[in-house]
Tab-separated table of C-alpha atoms and ligand atoms in Angstrom:
chain	number	residue	atom	x	y	z
A	1	UNK	CA	-0.117	-27.784	-23.542
A	2	UNK	CA	1.203	-25.635	-26.418
A	3	UNK	CA	1.943	-22.006	-25.545
A	4	UNK	CA	2.917	-18.984	-27.603
A	5	UNK	CA	5.023	-16.059	-26.413
A	6	UNK	CA	5.117	-12.651	-28.121
A	7	UNK	CA	8.138	-10.451	-27.386
A	8	UNK	CA	11.542	-12.051	-26.844
A	9	UNK	CA	13.283	-9.226	-24.973
A	10	UNK	CA	14.572	-9.263	-21.394
A	11	UNK	CA	11.550	-10.640	-19.594
A	12	UNK	CA	10.201	-12.573	-22.583
A	13	UNK	CA	13.326	-14.703	-22.878
A	14	UNK	CA	13.239	-15.436	-19.134
A	15	UNK	CA	9.524	-16.338	-19.240
A	16	UNK	CA	9.999	-18.568	-22.309
A	17	UNK	CA	12.713	-20.493	-20.476
A	18	UNK	CA	10.461	-20.907	-17.422
A	19	UNK	CA	7.515	-22.084	-19.554
A	20	UNK	CA	9.702	-24.610	-21.336
A	21	UNK	CA	10.670	-26.108	-17.971
A	22	UNK	CA	7.094	-26.964	-16.910
A	23	UNK	CA	6.221	-30.643	-17.292
A	24	UNK	CA	2.729	-29.782	-18.533
A	25	UNK	CA	4.057	-27.587	-21.371
A	26	UNK	CA	4.794	-29.723	-24.435
A	27	UNK	CA	5.908	-26.922	-26.733
A	28	UNK	CA	6.607	-23.187	-26.763
A	29	UNK	CA	6.470	-20.998	-29.892
A	30	UNK	CA	8.094	-17.568	-29.699
A	31	UNK	CA	7.635	-14.529	-31.953
A	32	UNK	CA	8.846	-10.946	-32.014
A	33	UNK	CA	8.295	-7.917	-34.225
A	34	UNK	CA	12.034	-8.326	-34.836
A	35	UNK	CA	12.239	-11.874	-36.324
A	36	UNK	CA	16.005	-12.071	-35.761
A	37	UNK	CA	15.460	-11.600	-32.028
A	38	UNK	CA	12.828	-14.341	-31.966
A	39	UNK	CA	15.114	-16.659	-33.929
A	40	UNK	CA	18.029	-15.986	-31.564
A	41	UNK	CA	15.878	-16.659	-28.490
A	42	UNK	CA	14.392	-19.807	-30.057
A	43	UNK	CA	17.861	-21.151	-30.886
A	44	UNK	CA	19.177	-20.363	-27.416
A	45	UNK	CA	16.215	-21.965	-25.631
A	46	UNK	CA	15.539	-24.811	-28.053
A	47	UNK	CA	11.925	-23.762	-28.760
A	48	UNK	CA	9.946	-23.088	-31.961
A	49	UNK	CA	9.613	-19.715	-33.632
A	50	UNK	CA	6.977	-18.208	-35.883
A	51	UNK	CA	5.963	-14.886	-37.403
A	52	UNK	CA	3.605	-12.743	-35.306
A	53	UNK	CA	0.720	-13.351	-37.749
A	54	UNK	CA	1.193	-17.112	-37.795
A	55	UNK	CA	1.371	-17.260	-34.002
A	56	UNK	CA	-2.411	-17.066	-33.826
A	57	UNK	CA	-2.878	-20.061	-36.122
A	58	UNK	CA	-0.111	-22.168	-34.567
A	59	UNK	CA	-2.512	-24.397	-32.607
A	60	UNK	CA	-1.863	-22.681	-29.282
A	61	UNK	CA	-3.679	-23.299	-26.003
A	62	UNK	CA	-2.603	-19.934	-24.532
A	63	UNK	CA	-0.465	-16.868	-25.194
A	64	UNK	CA	2.098	-15.023	-23.055
A	65	UNK	CA	2.595	-11.359	-24.007
A	66	UNK	CA	6.011	-9.952	-23.080
A	67	UNK	CA	6.333	-7.445	-25.903
A	68	UNK	CA	7.036	-3.741	-25.398
A	69	UNK	CA	4.161	-1.963	-23.635
A	70	UNK	CA	2.693	-0.243	-26.707
A	71	UNK	CA	2.093	-3.673	-28.283
A	72	UNK	CA	0.086	-5.013	-25.305
A	73	UNK	CA	-3.402	-3.746	-26.307
A	74	UNK	CA	-3.253	-5.187	-29.838
A	75	UNK	CA	-1.873	-8.548	-28.728
A	76	UNK	CA	-4.304	-8.844	-25.790
A	77	UNK	CA	-7.300	-8.148	-27.988
A	78	UNK	CA	-6.076	-10.450	-30.773
A	79	UNK	CA	-5.598	-13.288	-28.261
A	80	UNK	CA	-9.032	-12.852	-26.712
A	81	UNK	CA	-10.638	-12.610	-30.184
A	82	UNK	CA	-8.884	-15.885	-31.080
A	83	UNK	CA	-10.250	-17.493	-27.884
A	84	UNK	CA	-6.759	-17.884	-26.373
A	85	UNK	CA	-6.309	-17.453	-22.604
A	86	UNK	CA	-3.659	-14.764	-22.272
A	87	UNK	CA	-1.029	-13.748	-19.758
A	88	UNK	CA	0.202	-10.191	-20.352
A	89	UNK	CA	3.014	-8.437	-18.560
A	90	UNK	CA	1.987	-5.226	-16.846
A	91	UNK	CA	0.753	-2.726	-17.915
A	92	UNK	CA	-2.366	-3.510	-19.967
A	93	UNK	CA	-1.698	-0.332	-21.956
A	94	UNK	CA	0.463	2.768	-21.689
A	95	UNK	CA	-2.308	4.976	-20.258
A	96	UNK	CA	-5.770	4.914	-18.712
A	97	UNK	CA	-7.803	5.528	-21.909
A	98	UNK	CA	-5.865	2.670	-23.553
A	99	UNK	CA	-6.478	0.392	-20.563
A	100	UNK	CA	-10.202	1.209	-20.559
A	101	UNK	CA	-10.403	0.535	-24.309
A	102	UNK	CA	-8.844	-2.932	-23.828
A	103	UNK	CA	-11.143	-3.730	-20.900
A	104	UNK	CA	-14.106	-2.647	-23.005
A	105	UNK	CA	-13.063	-5.029	-25.802
A	106	UNK	CA	-12.282	-8.044	-23.601
A	107	UNK	CA	-14.962	-7.795	-20.920
A	108	UNK	CA	-17.682	-9.187	-23.176
A	109	UNK	CA	-15.651	-12.386	-23.626
A	110	UNK	CA	-15.226	-15.296	-21.223
A	111	UNK	CA	-11.601	-15.804	-22.337
A	112	UNK	CA	-9.449	-15.387	-19.201
A	113	UNK	CA	-6.796	-12.660	-18.984
A	114	UNK	CA	-3.989	-12.614	-16.392
A	115	UNK	CA	-1.833	-9.499	-15.863
A	116	UNK	CA	1.752	-9.837	-14.609
A	117	UNK	CA	1.891	-8.468	-11.092
A	118	UNK	CA	4.368	-11.060	-9.865
A	119	UNK	CA	4.607	-9.786	-6.297
A	120	UNK	CA	1.244	-11.484	-5.660
A	121	UNK	CA	3.131	-14.783	-6.149
A	122	UNK	CA	6.095	-13.941	-3.901
A	123	UNK	CA	6.157	-16.042	-0.709
A	124	UNK	CA	6.780	-13.008	1.544
A	125	UNK	CA	3.946	-10.863	0.180
A	126	UNK	CA	1.596	-13.867	0.320
A	127	UNK	CA	2.521	-14.445	3.981
A	128	UNK	CA	1.911	-10.755	4.771
A	129	UNK	CA	-1.529	-10.916	3.150
A	130	UNK	CA	-2.337	-14.059	5.144
A	131	UNK	CA	-1.211	-12.337	8.366
A	132	UNK	CA	-3.525	-9.384	7.649
A	133	UNK	CA	-6.394	-11.737	6.770
A	134	UNK	CA	-5.984	-13.797	9.954
A	135	UNK	CA	-6.316	-10.697	12.145
A	136	UNK	CA	-3.087	-11.474	14.012
A	137	UNK	CA	-1.667	-8.001	13.307
A	138	UNK	CA	-4.713	-6.253	14.798
A	139	UNK	CA	-5.905	-3.233	12.833
A	140	UNK	CA	-3.319	-1.763	10.462
A	141	UNK	CA	-1.975	1.686	11.206
A	142	UNK	CA	0.821	1.809	8.576
A	143	UNK	CA	2.095	0.115	5.432
A	144	UNK	CA	5.521	1.177	4.159
A	145	UNK	CA	6.375	0.025	0.630
A	146	UNK	CA	9.815	0.457	-0.914
A	147	UNK	CA	11.061	-0.113	-4.459
A	148	UNK	CA	14.651	1.024	-4.897
A	149	UNK	CA	16.491	0.253	-8.151
A	150	UNK	CA	20.285	0.156	-7.857
A	151	UNK	CA	20.933	2.207	-10.992
A	152	UNK	CA	18.843	4.160	-13.505
A	153	UNK	CA	17.666	2.629	-16.784
A	154	UNK	CA	18.847	4.215	-20.064
A	155	UNK	CA	17.572	7.705	-20.952
A	156	UNK	CA	15.648	6.248	-23.914
A	157	UNK	CA	13.749	3.899	-21.575
A	158	UNK	CA	12.924	6.716	-19.145
A	159	UNK	CA	11.523	8.868	-21.949
A	160	UNK	CA	8.938	6.153	-22.801
A	161	UNK	CA	8.385	4.636	-19.358
A	162	UNK	CA	5.354	6.702	-18.360
A	163	UNK	CA	7.234	7.995	-15.316
A	164	UNK	CA	8.403	6.553	-12.006
A	165	UNK	CA	4.908	6.040	-10.539
A	166	UNK	CA	3.455	4.243	-13.592
A	167	UNK	CA	6.581	2.241	-14.432
A	168	UNK	CA	7.821	1.274	-10.988
A	169	UNK	CA	5.415	2.366	-8.221
A	170	UNK	CA	2.547	0.534	-9.925
A	171	UNK	CA	3.854	-2.737	-8.403
A	172	UNK	CA	3.737	-1.175	-4.909
A	173	UNK	CA	0.248	0.219	-5.516
A	174	UNK	CA	-1.020	-3.201	-6.588
A	175	UNK	CA	0.563	-4.958	-3.627
A	176	UNK	CA	-0.682	-2.430	-1.050
A	177	UNK	CA	-4.230	-3.131	-2.294
A	178	UNK	CA	-3.663	-6.897	-2.386
A	179	UNK	CA	-1.988	-7.243	1.025
A	180	UNK	CA	-4.324	-4.841	2.863
A	181	UNK	CA	-7.498	-5.866	1.049
A	182	UNK	CA	-8.443	-2.167	0.932
A	183	UNK	CA	-8.807	0.457	-1.791
A	184	UNK	CA	-6.870	3.734	-1.972
A	185	UNK	CA	-9.002	6.856	-1.532
A	186	UNK	CA	-6.479	9.688	-1.694
A	187	UNK	CA	-2.783	10.267	-2.472
A	188	UNK	CA	-0.225	12.992	-1.920
A	189	UNK	CA	3.020	12.562	-3.850
A	190	UNK	CA	6.282	14.409	-4.291
A	191	UNK	CA	9.366	13.798	-6.422
A	192	UNK	CA	12.995	14.832	-6.624
A	193	UNK	CA	15.730	15.016	-9.241
A	194	UNK	CA	19.242	14.754	-7.859
A	195	UNK	CA	20.555	12.318	-10.478
A	196	UNK	CA	21.024	12.587	-14.215
A	197	UNK	CA	19.385	15.397	-16.168
A	198	UNK	CA	17.479	13.083	-18.533
A	199	UNK	CA	14.838	12.404	-15.863
A	200	UNK	CA	13.833	16.076	-15.641
A	201	UNK	CA	14.116	16.424	-19.431
A	202	UNK	CA	11.535	13.638	-19.774
A	203	UNK	CA	9.272	15.326	-17.187
A	204	UNK	CA	10.065	12.508	-14.762
A	205	UNK	CA	11.742	12.242	-11.331
A	206	UNK	CA	14.454	9.847	-10.151
A	207	UNK	CA	13.158	9.611	-6.583
A	208	UNK	CA	9.614	9.882	-5.233
A	209	UNK	CA	7.468	9.411	-2.174
A	210	UNK	CA	3.708	9.044	-1.953
A	211	UNK	CA	1.333	8.912	0.994
A	212	UNK	CA	-1.788	6.858	0.344
A	213	UNK	CA	-4.908	7.013	2.493
A	214	UNK	CA	-6.823	3.729	2.351
A	215	UNK	CA	-10.595	3.507	2.572
A	216	UNK	CA	-10.498	2.358	6.224
A	217	UNK	CA	-8.171	5.178	7.266
A	218	UNK	CA	-4.924	3.164	7.179
A	219	UNK	CA	-1.935	5.171	5.959
A	220	UNK	CA	0.536	3.735	3.445
A	221	UNK	CA	3.752	5.258	2.158
A	222	UNK	CA	5.426	4.273	-1.112
A	223	UNK	CA	9.063	5.224	-1.546
A	224	UNK	CA	10.834	4.905	-4.924
A	225	UNK	CA	14.263	5.667	-6.358
A	226	UNK	CA	16.452	4.791	-9.340
A	227	UNK	CA	19.682	5.401	-7.369
A	228	UNK	CA	20.038	2.838	-4.548
A	229	UNK	CA	23.684	1.908	-5.130
A	230	UNK	CA	23.660	-0.704	-2.341
A	231	UNK	CA	21.380	-2.976	-4.401
A	232	UNK	CA	17.789	-3.734	-5.395
A	233	UNK	CA	15.647	-3.127	-2.322
A	234	UNK	CA	11.992	-4.126	-2.415
A	235	UNK	CA	10.250	-4.310	0.950
A	236	UNK	CA	6.881	-3.853	2.598
A	237	UNK	CA	6.376	-3.211	6.311
A	238	UNK	CA	2.851	-4.096	7.437
A	239	UNK	CA	2.333	-2.706	10.909
A	240	UNK	CA	-0.740	-3.217	13.059
A	241	UNK	CA	-2.109	-2.421	16.520
A	242	UNK	CA	-0.994	-5.870	17.782
A	243	UNK	CA	2.000	-6.846	15.665
A	244	UNK	CA	3.845	-6.230	12.426
A	245	UNK	CA	5.613	-8.100	9.607
A	246	UNK	CA	8.242	-7.152	7.036
A	247	UNK	CA	8.456	-8.485	3.482
A	248	UNK	CA	11.882	-8.490	1.820
A	249	UNK	CA	14.045	-8.381	4.957
A	250	UNK	CA	16.187	-11.390	4.107
A	251	UNK	CA	19.913	-12.164	3.911
A	252	UNK	CA	20.185	-10.305	0.608
A	253	UNK	CA	18.460	-7.051	1.623
A	254	UNK	CA	20.923	-4.230	0.810
A	255	UNK	CA	20.875	-2.855	4.355
A	256	UNK	CA	23.700	-2.249	6.818
A	257	UNK	CA	22.884	-1.716	10.488
A	258	UNK	CA	25.273	0.607	12.312
A	259	UNK	CA	24.121	-0.565	15.753
A	260	UNK	CA	26.850	-2.087	17.919
A	261	UNK	CA	26.803	-5.882	18.014
A	262	UNK	CA	24.467	-6.281	15.023
A	263	UNK	CA	25.977	-8.681	12.502
A	264	UNK	CA	25.987	-7.555	8.854
A	265	UNK	CA	23.621	-9.330	6.476
A	266	UNK	CA	25.575	-11.929	4.482
A	267	UNK	CA	24.353	-10.769	1.033
A	268	UNK	CA	25.100	-10.503	-1.788
A	269	UNK	CA	22.478	-7.836	-2.431
A	270	UNK	CA	19.984	-8.518	-5.220
A	271	UNK	CA	21.203	-6.784	-8.393
A	272	UNK	CA	17.713	-6.439	-9.901
A	273	UNK	CA	14.124	-7.638	-10.257
A	274	UNK	CA	15.024	-10.791	-12.168
A	275	UNK	CA	17.047	-12.249	-9.281
A	276	UNK	CA	14.754	-10.949	-6.523
A	277	UNK	CA	11.544	-12.231	-8.110
A	278	UNK	CA	12.637	-15.315	-10.063
A	279	UNK	CA	10.648	-17.727	-7.844
A	280	UNK	CA	7.611	-15.411	-8.016
A	281	UNK	CA	7.765	-15.273	-11.838
A	282	UNK	CA	7.821	-19.079	-11.911
A	283	UNK	CA	4.848	-19.390	-9.533
A	284	UNK	CA	2.967	-16.726	-11.512
A	285	UNK	CA	3.434	-18.583	-14.811
A	286	UNK	CA	2.520	-21.879	-13.132
A	287	UNK	CA	-0.726	-20.195	-12.076
A	288	UNK	CA	-1.257	-19.224	-15.726
A	289	UNK	CA	-1.162	-22.924	-16.694
A	290	UNK	CA	-4.145	-23.407	-14.345
A	291	UNK	CA	-5.875	-20.498	-16.097
A	292	UNK	CA	-5.161	-21.973	-19.554
A	293	UNK	CA	-6.467	-25.376	-18.463
A	294	UNK	CA	-9.533	-23.643	-16.908
A	295	UNK	CA	-8.699	-25.184	-13.539
A	296	UNK	CA	-8.718	-21.742	-11.909
A	297	UNK	CA	-9.929	-18.222	-12.692
A	298	UNK	CA	-7.370	-15.495	-13.449
A	299	UNK	CA	-5.631	-14.503	-10.199
A	300	UNK	CA	-5.063	-10.925	-11.413
A	301	UNK	CA	-7.287	-9.496	-14.114
A	302	UNK	CA	-7.261	-6.303	-16.169
A	303	UNK	CA	-9.536	-4.541	-13.644
A	304	UNK	CA	-6.834	-4.960	-10.955
A	305	UNK	CA	-4.259	-3.498	-13.326
A	306	UNK	CA	-6.573	-0.547	-13.994
A	307	UNK	CA	-6.966	0.165	-10.277
A	308	UNK	CA	-3.175	0.210	-9.719
A	309	UNK	CA	-2.875	2.482	-12.750
A	310	UNK	CA	-5.441	4.919	-11.313
A	311	UNK	CA	-3.288	5.211	-8.169
A	312	UNK	CA	-0.182	5.874	-10.281
A	313	UNK	CA	-2.094	8.474	-12.293
A	314	UNK	CA	-3.309	10.195	-9.110
A	315	UNK	CA	0.295	10.289	-7.801
A	316	UNK	CA	1.502	11.805	-11.062
A	317	UNK	CA	-1.166	14.539	-10.910
A	318	UNK	CA	-0.422	15.127	-7.208
A	319	UNK	CA	3.320	15.467	-7.824
A	320	UNK	CA	2.921	17.829	-10.758
A	321	UNK	CA	0.253	19.998	-9.110
A	322	UNK	CA	1.656	19.721	-5.553
A	323	UNK	CA	-1.671	18.839	-3.940
A	324	UNK	CA	-3.582	15.846	-2.526
A	325	UNK	CA	-5.610	14.008	-5.194
A	326	UNK	CA	-8.632	11.812	-4.512
A	327	UNK	CA	-8.877	8.664	-6.632
A	328	UNK	CA	-12.398	9.686	-7.610
A	329	UNK	CA	-10.818	12.558	-9.551
A	330	UNK	CA	-8.906	10.261	-11.937
A	331	UNK	CA	-11.320	7.287	-12.139
A	332	UNK	CA	-13.309	7.154	-15.362
H	1	LIG	N1	6.515	-7.617	-14.101
H	1	LIG	C1	7.740	-7.178	-14.123
H	1	LIG	O1	8.461	-7.231	-13.134
H	1	LIG	C2	8.310	-6.652	-15.401
H	1	LIG	C3	9.693	-6.506	-15.509
H	1	LIG	C4	10.216	-6.057	-16.712
H	1	LIG	C5	9.379	-5.724	-17.767
H	1	LIG	N2	8.039	-5.858	-17.610
H	1	LIG	C6	7.153	-5.515	-18.745
H	1	LIG	O2	7.422	-6.429	-19.792
H	1	LIG	C7	7.356	-5.774	-21.048
H	1	LIG	C8	8.666	-6.025	-21.817
H	1	LIG	O3	9.739	-5.485	-21.075
H	1	LIG	P1	11.272	-5.887	-21.399
H	1	LIG	O4	12.061	-5.253	-20.332
H	1	LIG	O5	11.390	-7.347	-21.653
H	1	LIG	O6	11.487	-5.082	-22.770
H	1	LIG	P2	12.528	-5.366	-23.940
H	1	LIG	O7	12.692	-4.071	-24.655
H	1	LIG	O8	13.740	-6.075	-23.446
H	1	LIG	O9	11.750	-6.382	-24.910
H	1	LIG	C9	10.585	-6.036	-25.601
H	1	LIG	C10	10.506	-6.922	-26.839
H	1	LIG	O10	9.228	-6.707	-27.451
H	1	LIG	C11	9.438	-6.734	-28.873
H	1	LIG	N3	8.270	-6.119	-29.506
H	1	LIG	C12	7.978	-4.815	-29.674
H	1	LIG	N4	6.792	-4.693	-30.319
H	1	LIG	C13	6.326	-5.950	-30.524
H	1	LIG	C14	5.158	-6.464	-31.113
H	1	LIG	N5	4.206	-5.676	-31.645
H	1	LIG	N6	5.007	-7.811	-31.143
H	1	LIG	C15	5.961	-8.634	-30.634
H	1	LIG	N7	7.092	-8.190	-30.073
H	1	LIG	C16	7.269	-6.862	-30.015
H	1	LIG	C17	10.756	-6.013	-29.058
H	1	LIG	O11	11.328	-6.272	-30.328
H	1	LIG	C18	11.567	-6.605	-27.899
H	1	LIG	O12	12.214	-7.808	-28.285
H	1	LIG	C19	7.068	-4.295	-20.758
H	1	LIG	O13	5.716	-4.049	-20.966
H	1	LIG	C20	7.418	-4.126	-19.293
H	1	LIG	O14	6.584	-3.153	-18.641
H	1	LIG	C21	7.501	-6.323	-16.470
């Protein structure tokens, strides 16, 4: 299998290295809008490089898109038009109209598209979904999702991120849907700014909480911050009438019990998403090989990404207008 990769930044370089390590992948060709970056990544990883234009005539079997978000729509559409199965990091586009425009262009085609919600490939989240599906938890009364970054990204990133709900919470929104098997009907979200001023200057918040009401009446909370100095903390409590499970409560969770006789977790805490989700990224890209080879349908399509984006949008409206927002209000 010969795969292309567009965008050799942080996650692109990591994905290219993972792809190169798969037995089934014979060659990887990387490209970037900044050719020097692509050349540096290619030299470091020992893979081929090409210009962005030539990537589409490089004899590829599939394309991985890890470019900056505003390049996703163009690359996704170009790949589908060229008949190339495509994996694209989340999000599909920077906003809902852009996402709908991409879906409109690609839905007429039978070329498969996979969007990068890697939590679906994490062993813990998969076990939680299986526990819900088996009925062993009883009926769910509460889901509690947490995504806490240890330190804020640069001000420049925040200004173009789309805000905490779209940039960060979108992973929690996707996984609440996937684990529960339910849709979100209504949200009520709030935010706070106790950190650096550039969040408020960008119209964003550094900490947020959202209550989601699912279509069977289950309540979910999503809690987000950019300032969790103890470490990267991503968890999901799935609590039912019979039993409950917790995702992300392992030796490296950045938690410290103050109860007498409770031993501290050995750590070290995860410093960021790359360390926490490395196995999930590998499993996710392995699944993409099955998509490329047409052995399996896409495990996470653009319609799933759109649904998570609608929830983020509803939270953003709710936070700004300080009121509950039904999903029907933002769906188009
Ligand atoms: N799933 C996840 O956990 C996860 C984590 C991090 C980032 N992401 C997503 O991955 C994408 C990249 O994030 P990053 O942190 O690696 O960013 P980054 O800034 O480190 O890298 C982006 C790269 O894209 C290149 N680029 C920009 N426009 C391009 C174009 N038209 N064609 C080709 N290359 C282009 C840039 O030169 C840069 O090298 C973002 O969309 C982000 O939302 C997802």
